[in-house]
Short mmCIF file of C-alpha atoms in Angstrom, two decimals:
data_model
loop_
_atom_site.label_atom_id
_atom_site.label_comp_id
_atom_site.label_asym_id
_atom_site.label_seq_id
_atom_site.Cartn_x
_atom_site.Cartn_y
_atom_site.Cartn_z
CA UNK A 144 0.05 -0.22 -0.60
CA UNK A 145 1.53 3.25 -1.41
CA UNK A 146 0.79 7.29 -0.70
CA UNK A 147 -3.44 7.74 -0.52
CA UNK A 148 -1.87 10.59 -3.61
CA UNK A 149 -1.23 8.02 -6.04
CA UNK A 150 -2.73 9.79 -8.68
CA UNK A 151 -2.68 13.20 -8.72
CA UNK A 152 1.09 14.47 -9.41
CA UNK A 153 2.81 15.78 -6.98
CA UNK A 154 5.86 18.23 -6.64
CA UNK A 155 8.79 16.08 -4.91
CA UNK A 156 10.60 18.32 -2.32
CA UNK A 157 13.99 19.15 -3.47
CA UNK A 158 16.47 17.20 -1.98
CA UNK A 159 19.73 15.08 -2.89
CA UNK A 160 20.03 10.88 -2.56
CA UNK A 161 23.64 10.45 -0.09
CA UNK A 162 25.21 7.67 0.06
CA UNK A 163 23.14 4.20 1.08
CA UNK A 164 22.75 2.61 4.55
CA UNK A 165 25.31 -0.22 4.84
CA UNK A 166 22.10 -1.84 6.16
CA UNK A 167 18.23 -1.06 6.11
CA UNK A 168 17.01 0.06 8.71
CA UNK A 169 13.37 0.28 10.62
CA UNK A 170 13.37 3.01 13.06
CA UNK A 171 16.66 3.83 13.58
CA UNK A 172 17.82 5.82 15.99
CA UNK A 173 20.35 8.73 15.32
CA UNK A 174 22.19 10.78 17.33
CA UNK A 175 24.30 14.02 16.17
CA UNK A 176 28.16 14.61 16.76
CA UNK A 177 30.38 16.82 15.11
CA UNK A 178 30.27 15.98 11.33
CA UNK A 179 29.52 12.88 12.07
CA UNK A 180 25.41 11.20 12.01
CA UNK A 181 25.90 7.64 14.02
CA UNK A 182 23.43 5.01 13.21
CA UNK A 183 22.45 3.51 16.74
CA UNK A 184 20.67 0.58 15.54
CA UNK A 185 17.05 -0.48 14.84
CA UNK A 186 14.69 -2.50 14.68
CA UNK A 187 16.11 -6.25 14.64
CA UNK A 188 18.92 -4.76 13.58
CA UNK A 189 21.60 -4.20 16.17
CA UNK A 190 24.74 -2.19 13.66
CA UNK A 191 26.06 0.82 15.01
CA UNK A 192 27.74 2.91 12.08
CA UNK A 193 29.28 6.66 11.76
CA UNK A 194 28.68 8.39 9.02
CA UNK A 195 30.43 11.77 8.37
CA UNK A 196 28.41 14.78 6.36
CA UNK A 197 31.24 16.19 4.40
CA UNK A 198 32.60 12.68 2.95
CA UNK A 199 29.39 10.96 2.21
CA UNK A 200 30.24 7.85 3.63
CA UNK A 201 30.08 5.19 6.85
CA UNK A 202 32.04 3.77 9.39
CA UNK A 203 31.25 0.46 11.18
CA UNK A 204 31.49 1.53 15.02
CA UNK A 205 30.00 -1.47 16.72
CA UNK A 206 27.36 -4.03 17.17
CA UNK A 207 25.11 -4.53 20.08
CA UNK A 208 25.44 -7.43 22.53
CA UNK A 209 24.35 -11.01 20.82
CA UNK A 210 21.64 -10.73 24.17
CA UNK A 211 20.07 -7.39 23.24
CA UNK A 212 17.09 -7.50 21.02
CA UNK A 213 16.37 -4.03 19.16
CA UNK A 214 12.35 -3.17 19.04
CA UNK A 215 11.57 0.43 18.29
CA UNK A 216 14.94 1.50 21.77
CA UNK A 217 15.86 5.09 22.66
CA UNK A 218 19.62 6.68 21.53
CA UNK A 219 20.58 9.63 23.39
CA UNK A 220 23.43 11.59 24.03
CA UNK A 221 24.82 14.25 26.15
CA UNK A 222 28.23 14.79 27.35
CA UNK A 223 29.75 13.79 30.91
CA UNK A 224 31.66 15.77 33.38
CA UNK A 225 34.77 14.80 31.90
CA UNK A 226 33.92 16.43 28.44
CA UNK A 227 33.43 12.65 26.79
CA UNK A 228 30.46 12.10 24.29
CA UNK A 229 27.80 9.87 26.38
CA UNK A 230 25.62 7.03 24.37
CA UNK A 231 22.60 5.89 26.16
CA UNK A 232 20.33 2.97 24.68
CA UNK A 233 17.12 1.57 26.78
CA UNK A 234 13.91 0.58 26.61
CA UNK A 235 11.70 -1.11 23.98
CA UNK A 236 9.97 -4.20 23.14
CA UNK A 237 12.87 -5.99 25.16
CA UNK A 238 14.15 -3.88 27.80
CA UNK A 239 17.76 -3.17 28.28
CA UNK A 240 19.91 0.04 29.22
CA UNK A 241 23.25 0.51 27.98
CA UNK A 242 25.92 3.16 27.66
CA UNK A 243 28.85 4.11 25.45
CA UNK A 244 31.56 6.32 25.34
CA UNK A 245 32.14 7.56 21.88
CA UNK A 246 35.10 8.78 19.80
CA UNK A 247 34.82 9.74 16.34
CA UNK A 248 35.82 6.86 13.94
CA UNK A 249 37.54 8.71 11.51
CA UNK A 250 40.61 9.74 13.47
CA UNK A 251 43.22 7.92 11.25
CA UNK A 252 46.45 9.00 13.34
CA UNK A 253 47.33 6.68 16.47
CA UNK A 254 44.95 4.17 15.46
CA UNK A 255 46.43 1.45 17.18
CA UNK A 256 47.85 3.66 20.32
CA UNK A 257 43.73 4.10 20.29
CA UNK A 258 42.99 0.36 20.05
CA UNK A 259 44.33 0.06 22.72
CA UNK A 260 43.09 2.78 24.83
CA UNK A 261 40.09 1.56 23.59
CA UNK A 262 40.10 -1.98 25.34
CA UNK A 263 41.47 -0.69 28.72
CA UNK A 264 38.61 1.79 28.11
CA UNK A 265 36.47 0.01 26.57
CA UNK A 266 35.55 3.31 24.05
CA UNK A 267 32.68 2.42 20.98
CA UNK A 268 30.85 -0.11 22.80
CA UNK A 269 27.38 -1.03 24.42
CA UNK A 270 28.67 -1.45 28.18
CA UNK A 271 25.17 -2.17 30.59
CA UNK A 272 24.65 0.72 32.63
CA UNK A 273 24.83 0.89 36.82
CA UNK A 274 20.69 2.49 36.75
CA UNK A 275 18.14 0.83 35.19
CA UNK A 276 15.55 3.20 33.06
CA UNK A 277 12.26 1.08 33.15
CA UNK A 278 10.92 -1.30 36.15
CA UNK A 279 9.41 -4.69 35.16
CA UNK A 280 6.01 -4.07 34.05
CA UNK A 281 6.91 -0.84 32.07
CA UNK A 282 5.75 -0.62 29.09
CA UNK A 283 9.14 0.51 26.80
CA UNK A 284 8.05 -0.24 23.66
CA UNK A 285 7.85 3.37 21.40
CA UNK A 286 9.57 5.19 24.21
CA UNK A 287 10.61 8.69 24.53
CA UNK A 288 13.63 10.18 25.67
CA UNK A 289 14.48 14.30 25.48
CA UNK A 290 17.87 15.92 27.82
CA UNK A 291 17.54 19.11 29.25
CA UNK A 292 18.04 20.86 32.18
CA UNK A 293 19.00 24.31 33.01
CA UNK A 294 22.50 22.60 32.82
CA UNK A 295 21.63 19.60 29.99
CA UNK A 296 21.47 17.33 32.90
CA UNK A 297 18.56 15.81 33.22
CA UNK A 298 17.16 13.01 30.98
CA UNK A 299 13.21 13.08 30.49
CA UNK A 300 11.91 9.94 29.71
CA UNK A 301 8.44 9.28 28.50
CA UNK A 302 6.95 5.51 27.70
CA UNK A 303 3.14 4.31 27.85
CA UNK A 304 0.29 4.66 29.26
CA UNK A 305 1.60 7.99 30.55
CA UNK A 306 4.20 7.85 32.48
CA UNK A 307 7.37 10.67 32.55
CA UNK A 308 10.82 10.00 34.15
CA UNK A 309 13.73 12.30 35.06
CA UNK A 310 17.21 10.76 35.60
CA UNK A 311 19.90 13.21 36.97
CA UNK A 312 22.94 12.51 33.75
CA UNK A 313 25.67 14.87 36.34
CA UNK A 314 27.46 11.92 37.93
CA UNK A 315 26.37 8.95 36.45
CA UNK A 316 22.56 7.99 35.62
CA UNK A 317 20.30 8.54 39.30
CA UNK A 318 16.34 9.18 39.83
CA UNK A 319 15.02 11.19 40.54
CA UNK A 320 11.23 12.10 40.13
CA UNK A 321 8.26 10.81 37.96
CA UNK A 322 4.78 11.82 37.16
CA UNK A 323 1.54 11.03 35.68
CA UNK A 324 0.64 12.76 32.27
CA UNK A 325 -2.90 14.21 31.97
CA UNK A 326 -3.59 11.75 29.31
CA UNK A 327 -4.43 8.50 27.88
CA UNK A 328 -3.49 8.54 24.56
CA UNK A 329 0.03 8.48 23.97
CA UNK A 330 0.76 6.30 21.30
CA UNK A 331 3.25 4.45 19.12
CA UNK A 332 5.19 6.52 17.19
CA UNK A 333 3.91 10.27 18.90
CA UNK A 334 6.40 13.45 18.78
CA UNK A 335 8.63 14.33 22.19
CA UNK A 336 10.50 17.10 21.52
CA UNK A 337 12.31 19.70 24.00
CA UNK A 338 11.11 23.43 23.70
CA UNK A 339 13.01 24.72 26.42
CA UNK A 340 15.86 23.42 28.86
CA UNK A 341 12.75 22.71 31.06
CA UNK A 342 10.54 22.44 28.34
CA UNK A 343 9.12 19.78 26.73
CA UNK A 344 6.13 18.98 23.80
CA UNK A 345 4.14 16.18 22.41
CA UNK A 346 2.22 15.14 19.57
CA UNK A 347 -0.06 12.51 21.35
CA UNK A 348 -2.70 11.16 19.06
CA UNK A 349 -5.84 13.65 19.57
CA UNK A 350 -3.83 16.31 21.58
CA UNK A 351 -1.02 18.29 22.34
CA UNK A 352 0.23 18.45 25.45
CA UNK A 353 3.35 21.11 26.51
CA UNK A 354 5.15 20.14 30.10
CA UNK A 355 6.88 22.63 31.88
CA UNK A 356 9.43 20.99 34.42
CA UNK A 357 10.11 22.88 37.91
CA UNK A 358 13.98 21.81 39.43
CA UNK A 359 13.71 23.34 42.34
CA UNK A 360 10.24 21.76 43.18
CA UNK A 361 10.94 18.19 40.79
CA UNK A 362 7.48 19.11 39.83
CA UNK A 363 5.46 19.11 36.50
CA UNK A 364 3.05 21.96 35.31
CA UNK A 365 1.09 20.87 31.83
CA UNK A 366 -1.13 22.71 28.70
CA UNK A 367 -3.20 21.02 26.41
CA UNK A 368 -5.46 21.46 23.27
CA UNK A 369 -6.71 19.45 20.89
CA UNK A 370 -4.39 18.09 18.16
CA UNK A 371 -4.87 19.31 14.41
CA UNK A 372 -6.64 17.43 12.21
CA UNK A 373 -4.38 16.94 9.96
CA UNK A 374 -2.08 15.27 12.22
CA UNK A 375 -4.68 13.80 14.30
CA UNK A 376 -4.03 9.75 14.33
CA UNK A 377 -1.12 9.64 12.34
CA UNK A 378 1.85 7.28 13.18
CA UNK A 379 5.24 6.41 13.13
CA UNK A 380 6.61 9.90 11.13
CA UNK A 381 9.92 11.61 11.75
CA UNK A 382 10.33 14.80 13.47
CA UNK A 383 12.68 17.73 13.34
CA UNK A 384 12.17 20.92 16.09
CA UNK A 385 12.76 24.25 15.15
CA UNK A 386 12.18 27.53 16.65
CA UNK A 387 8.02 26.76 17.73
CA UNK A 388 7.60 24.55 14.67
CA UNK A 389 7.45 21.13 14.41
CA UNK A 390 8.46 19.67 10.59
CA UNK A 391 6.80 16.39 10.33
CA UNK A 392 8.18 13.87 7.86
CA UNK A 393 5.84 10.39 6.22
CA UNK A 394 4.70 8.17 9.18
CA UNK A 395 1.21 6.16 8.42
CA UNK A 396 -2.52 7.46 8.72
CA UNK A 397 -3.68 3.64 7.46
CA UNK A 398 -2.01 4.98 4.70
CA UNK A 399 1.83 5.07 4.33
CA UNK A 400 2.89 8.86 3.96
CA UNK A 401 4.87 10.80 1.45
CA UNK A 402 3.62 13.97 3.26
CA UNK A 403 5.44 16.82 4.43
CA UNK A 404 3.22 19.00 7.58
CA UNK A 405 4.77 21.65 9.73
CA UNK A 406 3.10 22.10 12.54
CA UNK A 407 3.49 25.84 15.07
CA UNK A 408 3.47 25.15 19.00
CA UNK A 409 2.76 29.42 19.44
CA UNK A 410 0.19 29.75 16.75
CA UNK A 411 -0.86 25.65 17.43
CA UNK A 412 -2.15 25.28 13.25
CA UNK A 413 -0.81 22.86 11.54
CA UNK A 414 -0.34 23.48 7.80
CA UNK A 415 0.44 20.58 4.43
CA UNK A 416 3.35 21.34 2.33
CA UNK A 417 2.42 21.62 -1.25
CA UNK A 418 5.85 19.04 -2.24
CA UNK A 419 5.96 15.32 -1.43
CA UNK A 420 9.19 13.88 -0.52
CA UNK A 421 11.00 10.85 -2.89
CA UNK A 422 9.09 7.99 -1.35
CA UNK A 423 6.78 7.18 1.01
CA UNK A 424 8.31 6.97 4.80
CA UNK A 425 6.85 5.16 7.44
CA UNK A 426 9.29 4.52 10.78
CA UNK A 427 12.00 6.69 9.82
CA UNK A 428 14.24 8.45 11.40
CA UNK A 429 15.03 12.65 10.52
CA UNK A 430 17.84 14.35 12.51
CA UNK A 431 19.22 18.37 11.06
CA UNK A 432 23.50 18.92 10.57
CA UNK A 433 25.22 20.42 13.09
CA UNK A 434 25.29 24.21 10.93
CA UNK A 435 21.54 23.49 11.56
CA UNK A 436 21.41 24.03 7.27
CA UNK A 437 20.34 20.76 6.77
CA UNK A 438 17.82 17.07 7.91
CA UNK A 439 18.71 13.98 7.42
CA UNK A 440 16.27 10.83 6.67
CA UNK A 441 17.54 7.81 7.37
CA UNK A 442 16.14 4.33 6.97
CA UNK A 443 12.51 2.89 7.25
CA UNK A 444 9.65 1.83 5.80
CA UNK A 445 8.55 3.25 2.12
CA UNK A 446 5.32 0.47 1.68
CA UNK A 447 7.70 -1.60 0.04
CA UNK A 448 10.24 -2.61 1.97
CA UNK A 449 12.61 -1.16 4.49
CA UNK A 450 13.91 1.22 3.03
CA UNK A 451 18.56 1.84 2.10
CA UNK A 452 17.97 5.47 1.55
CA UNK A 453 19.12 8.77 3.60
CA UNK A 454 18.22 11.27 2.12
CA UNK A 455 19.76 15.28 2.38
CA UNK A 456 16.82 17.76 2.85
CA UNK A 457 18.02 21.42 2.94
CA UNK A 458 16.08 23.05 5.87
CA UNK A 459 14.87 26.01 3.92
CA UNK A 460 12.66 24.21 1.85
CA UNK A 461 10.47 23.05 5.18
CA UNK A 462 11.16 25.93 7.41
CA UNK A 463 10.32 29.71 7.36
CA UNK A 464 13.56 31.58 6.03
CA UNK A 465 13.17 34.18 8.61
CA UNK A 466 13.00 30.87 11.54
CA UNK A 467 16.18 29.73 10.55
CA UNK A 468 18.19 32.28 11.12
CA UNK A 469 17.32 33.31 14.52
CA UNK A 470 17.32 29.35 15.44
CA UNK A 471 20.89 28.48 13.74
CA UNK A 472 22.36 32.04 15.50
CA UNK A 473 20.73 31.16 18.68
CA UNK A 474 22.24 27.73 18.59
CA UNK A 475 25.76 29.60 17.45
CA UNK A 476 28.31 29.22 20.77
CA UNK A 477 30.87 30.94 19.25
CA UNK A 478 32.49 33.45 16.20
CA UNK A 479 33.96 31.31 13.83
CA UNK A 480 30.28 29.22 14.86
CA UNK A 481 28.05 32.58 13.43
CA UNK A 482 30.74 33.51 10.74
CA UNK A 483 30.36 29.86 9.37
CA UNK A 484 26.69 30.24 9.94
CA UNK A 485 26.32 33.24 8.30
CA UNK A 486 28.86 32.05 4.84
CA UNK A 487 26.28 28.76 4.48
CA UNK A 488 22.90 30.45 4.99
CA UNK A 489 24.77 32.80 1.69
CA UNK A 490 25.46 29.81 -0.47
CA UNK A 491 22.19 27.50 0.63
CA UNK A 492 19.99 30.71 -0.78
CA UNK A 493 22.12 30.82 -3.63
CA UNK A 494 22.45 34.82 -2.66
CA UNK A 495 25.19 35.51 -5.52
CA UNK A 496 22.80 34.60 -8.06
CA UNK A 497 21.59 38.41 -7.02
CA UNK A 498 24.68 40.37 -7.31
CA UNK A 499 25.87 39.61 -3.80
CA UNK A 500 29.38 40.88 -3.90
CA UNK A 501 32.04 40.68 -1.14
CA UNK A 502 31.81 44.67 -0.47
CA UNK A 503 28.23 44.10 0.64
CA UNK A 504 29.63 42.25 3.66
CA UNK A 505 31.97 45.91 4.67
CA UNK A 506 28.60 48.51 3.65
CA UNK A 507 25.98 46.12 5.85
CA UNK A 508 28.66 46.11 8.56
CA UNK A 509 29.03 49.74 8.97
CA UNK A 510 25.58 50.30 8.58
CA UNK A 511 24.11 47.97 10.97
CA UNK A 512 26.68 49.69 13.56
CA UNK A 513 25.65 52.78 12.72
CA UNK A 514 22.23 51.20 13.43
CA UNK A 515 23.07 49.73 16.53
CA UNK A 516 24.41 53.10 18.20
CA UNK A 517 21.21 54.45 16.74
CA UNK A 518 18.43 51.80 18.32
CA UNK A 519 21.57 52.04 22.27
CA UNK A 520 20.82 55.64 21.80
CA UNK A 521 16.74 54.87 22.00
CA UNK A 522 16.53 52.38 24.16
CA UNK A 523 18.61 54.60 26.70
CA UNK A 524 16.31 57.34 26.33
CA UNK A 525 13.43 56.15 26.19
CA UNK A 526 13.23 53.36 28.90
CA UNK A 527 13.55 56.03 31.52
CA UNK A 528 10.81 58.60 29.89
CA UNK A 529 6.87 58.45 31.58
CA UNK A 530 3.92 60.01 29.80
CA UNK A 531 0.26 60.42 31.22
CA UNK A 532 -2.23 59.06 29.29
CA UNK A 533 -5.42 59.16 31.24
CA UNK A 534 -5.97 57.06 33.29
CA UNK A 535 -2.89 54.93 33.49
CA UNK A 536 1.00 55.92 33.25
CA UNK A 537 3.23 53.54 31.15
CA UNK A 538 6.32 53.18 29.98
CA UNK A 539 7.78 53.03 26.63
CA UNK A 540 9.77 49.81 26.52
CA UNK A 541 12.25 48.92 24.55
CA UNK A 542 10.19 46.07 22.05
CA UNK A 543 8.10 49.31 21.85
CA UNK A 544 10.68 51.60 20.25
CA UNK A 545 12.05 48.55 17.87
CA UNK A 546 7.90 48.14 16.76
CA UNK A 547 7.71 51.57 16.04
CA UNK A 548 10.71 51.19 14.11
CA UNK A 549 10.57 48.60 11.62
CA UNK A 550 8.81 51.17 8.71
CA UNK A 551 12.26 53.53 9.24
CA UNK A 552 14.98 50.58 9.25
CA UNK A 553 12.89 48.62 6.02
CA UNK A 554 12.64 52.33 4.24
CA UNK A 555 16.10 52.97 5.01
CA UNK A 556 17.69 49.72 3.82
CA UNK A 557 15.41 49.99 0.73
CA UNK A 558 17.77 53.39 0.61
CA UNK A 559 20.71 51.73 1.17
CA UNK A 560 20.28 48.80 -1.26
CA UNK A 561 19.25 51.76 -3.90
CA UNK A 562 22.73 53.54 -3.12
CA UNK A 563 24.65 50.08 -3.27
CA UNK A 564 23.42 49.88 -6.38
CA UNK A 565 24.78 52.81 -8.50
CA UNK A 566 28.19 53.55 -6.51
CA UNK A 567 29.34 50.44 -6.80
CA UNK A 568 30.59 49.19 -10.82
CA UNK A 569 28.36 45.78 -11.98
CA UNK A 570 26.59 45.13 -8.62
CA UNK A 571 23.21 44.16 -8.41
CA UNK A 572 20.98 43.89 -5.64
CA UNK A 573 17.37 42.87 -6.92
CA UNK A 574 14.13 43.23 -5.48
CA UNK A 575 14.17 39.90 -3.96
CA UNK A 576 17.76 40.05 -2.13
CA UNK A 577 16.29 43.79 -0.44
CA UNK A 578 13.39 41.78 0.64
CA UNK A 579 15.15 38.81 2.13
CA UNK A 580 17.97 41.41 4.10
CA UNK A 581 15.49 43.77 4.85
CA UNK A 582 13.74 40.96 6.50
CA UNK A 583 16.44 39.24 8.30
CA UNK A 584 17.70 42.37 9.97
CA UNK A 585 14.59 43.20 10.90
CA UNK A 586 14.23 39.92 13.00
CA UNK A 587 17.97 40.70 14.21
CA UNK A 588 16.37 44.00 15.87
CA UNK A 589 14.11 41.75 17.70
CA UNK A 590 16.93 40.22 19.37
CA UNK A 591 19.18 42.56 21.01
CA UNK A 592 21.21 38.59 21.42
CA UNK A 593 21.38 37.77 17.73
CA UNK A 594 22.14 41.80 17.01
CA UNK A 595 25.38 41.87 19.42
CA UNK A 596 26.88 38.41 17.38
CA UNK A 597 25.68 39.17 14.09
CA UNK A 598 27.36 42.90 14.82
CA UNK A 599 30.42 41.18 16.10
CA UNK A 600 30.99 39.38 12.83
CA UNK A 601 30.61 41.32 10.29
CA UNK A 602 32.83 44.35 11.93
CA UNK A 603 35.89 42.02 11.58
CA UNK A 604 34.22 40.59 8.10
CA UNK A 605 34.81 44.41 7.20
CA UNK A 606 37.87 44.88 9.35
CA UNK A 607 39.20 42.03 7.15
CA UNK A 608 37.87 43.58 3.70
#
């Protein structure tokens, strides 16, 4: 049985077909470690591989112990106190709890010494975990797990019928607390993501549940709303979270689906995109790469057989560009990362086709520096001013100033690009590039943190020219 839209003409999402998986995977579990995507087993498949996103190739890591039978298990990644990359595997139809200290299999230097060290320290090998996740009688089939907490030290485990369990990963895996969710509609293949350090979102069959965890009191708070009809009773889709958007790929709802749907947690609305996946995908895995520019779709079931396909899709094909800039900059931690993100996004949106030249970077940097001083002045001035409007006294805050300046910024940027167009030989800024840049910088003005980072990087680039 294939997609229900078989007889309709469909537009396939622009995508790249990458190197095939070494073996077929159903319900694979994947984590991202730098330029690597680790594929840590799948249903009835104990093999683990590392995919290098630059080399477009796989290398074997290891295999689960033969005594472990995988069926819809969970794998999460965290960093321990020593700075090591740790993998934690648990749950599934046949419960298990294993851990691995991972080191890249792509380092070719000193391989012999590393092999000896691996034997001593048990690197890249699944070993039993001191703490068991899931008690006898717990239904850990198709459980879900995310890393969160103020220091990324907490593991939140969700399992049927409506249980949430919290573990502390600071020193070793230690039980913290558990709670009952106000829903009984958790079924196979639901979506469970972290939205903030101690906040999560769950898309079950009939409702959307927003979860908050208080680290101080170890208590939960919940907020729910009805599930959108486009997603209701859809199972086994792959998903990613970007800003406040959940992007859902494929799934099953009595048909194997090739649809791409975008659900907004903020607006509580869902949209089905006009284009489709290159094939129906059920029980696949979606994961974002290290520079937040692409999503990888790995394995799954295409309606006929288990898949060995690996697709890469540019995020801007499925997520509005303005949300991607905010998402990318907020996830960057250093100047170098921000610079690479800027370069990557310029390549992704193919700005050079619009006549983009390097001198634009210097002029934009200079313009933003001046504009930044202007807004700093307004911020300092207006946050201290009060005006009386009967019958209340109100403050003019930074948000009011920025919102009032939107039109001003758009006009200034428009004239700025017009001047660039006339002052630089062979330089042309078409309306498309003008509109895009206006949108980007108005968004940056909304967020002082992003604006500060962007000015820092563009100033460095202007000095380098």
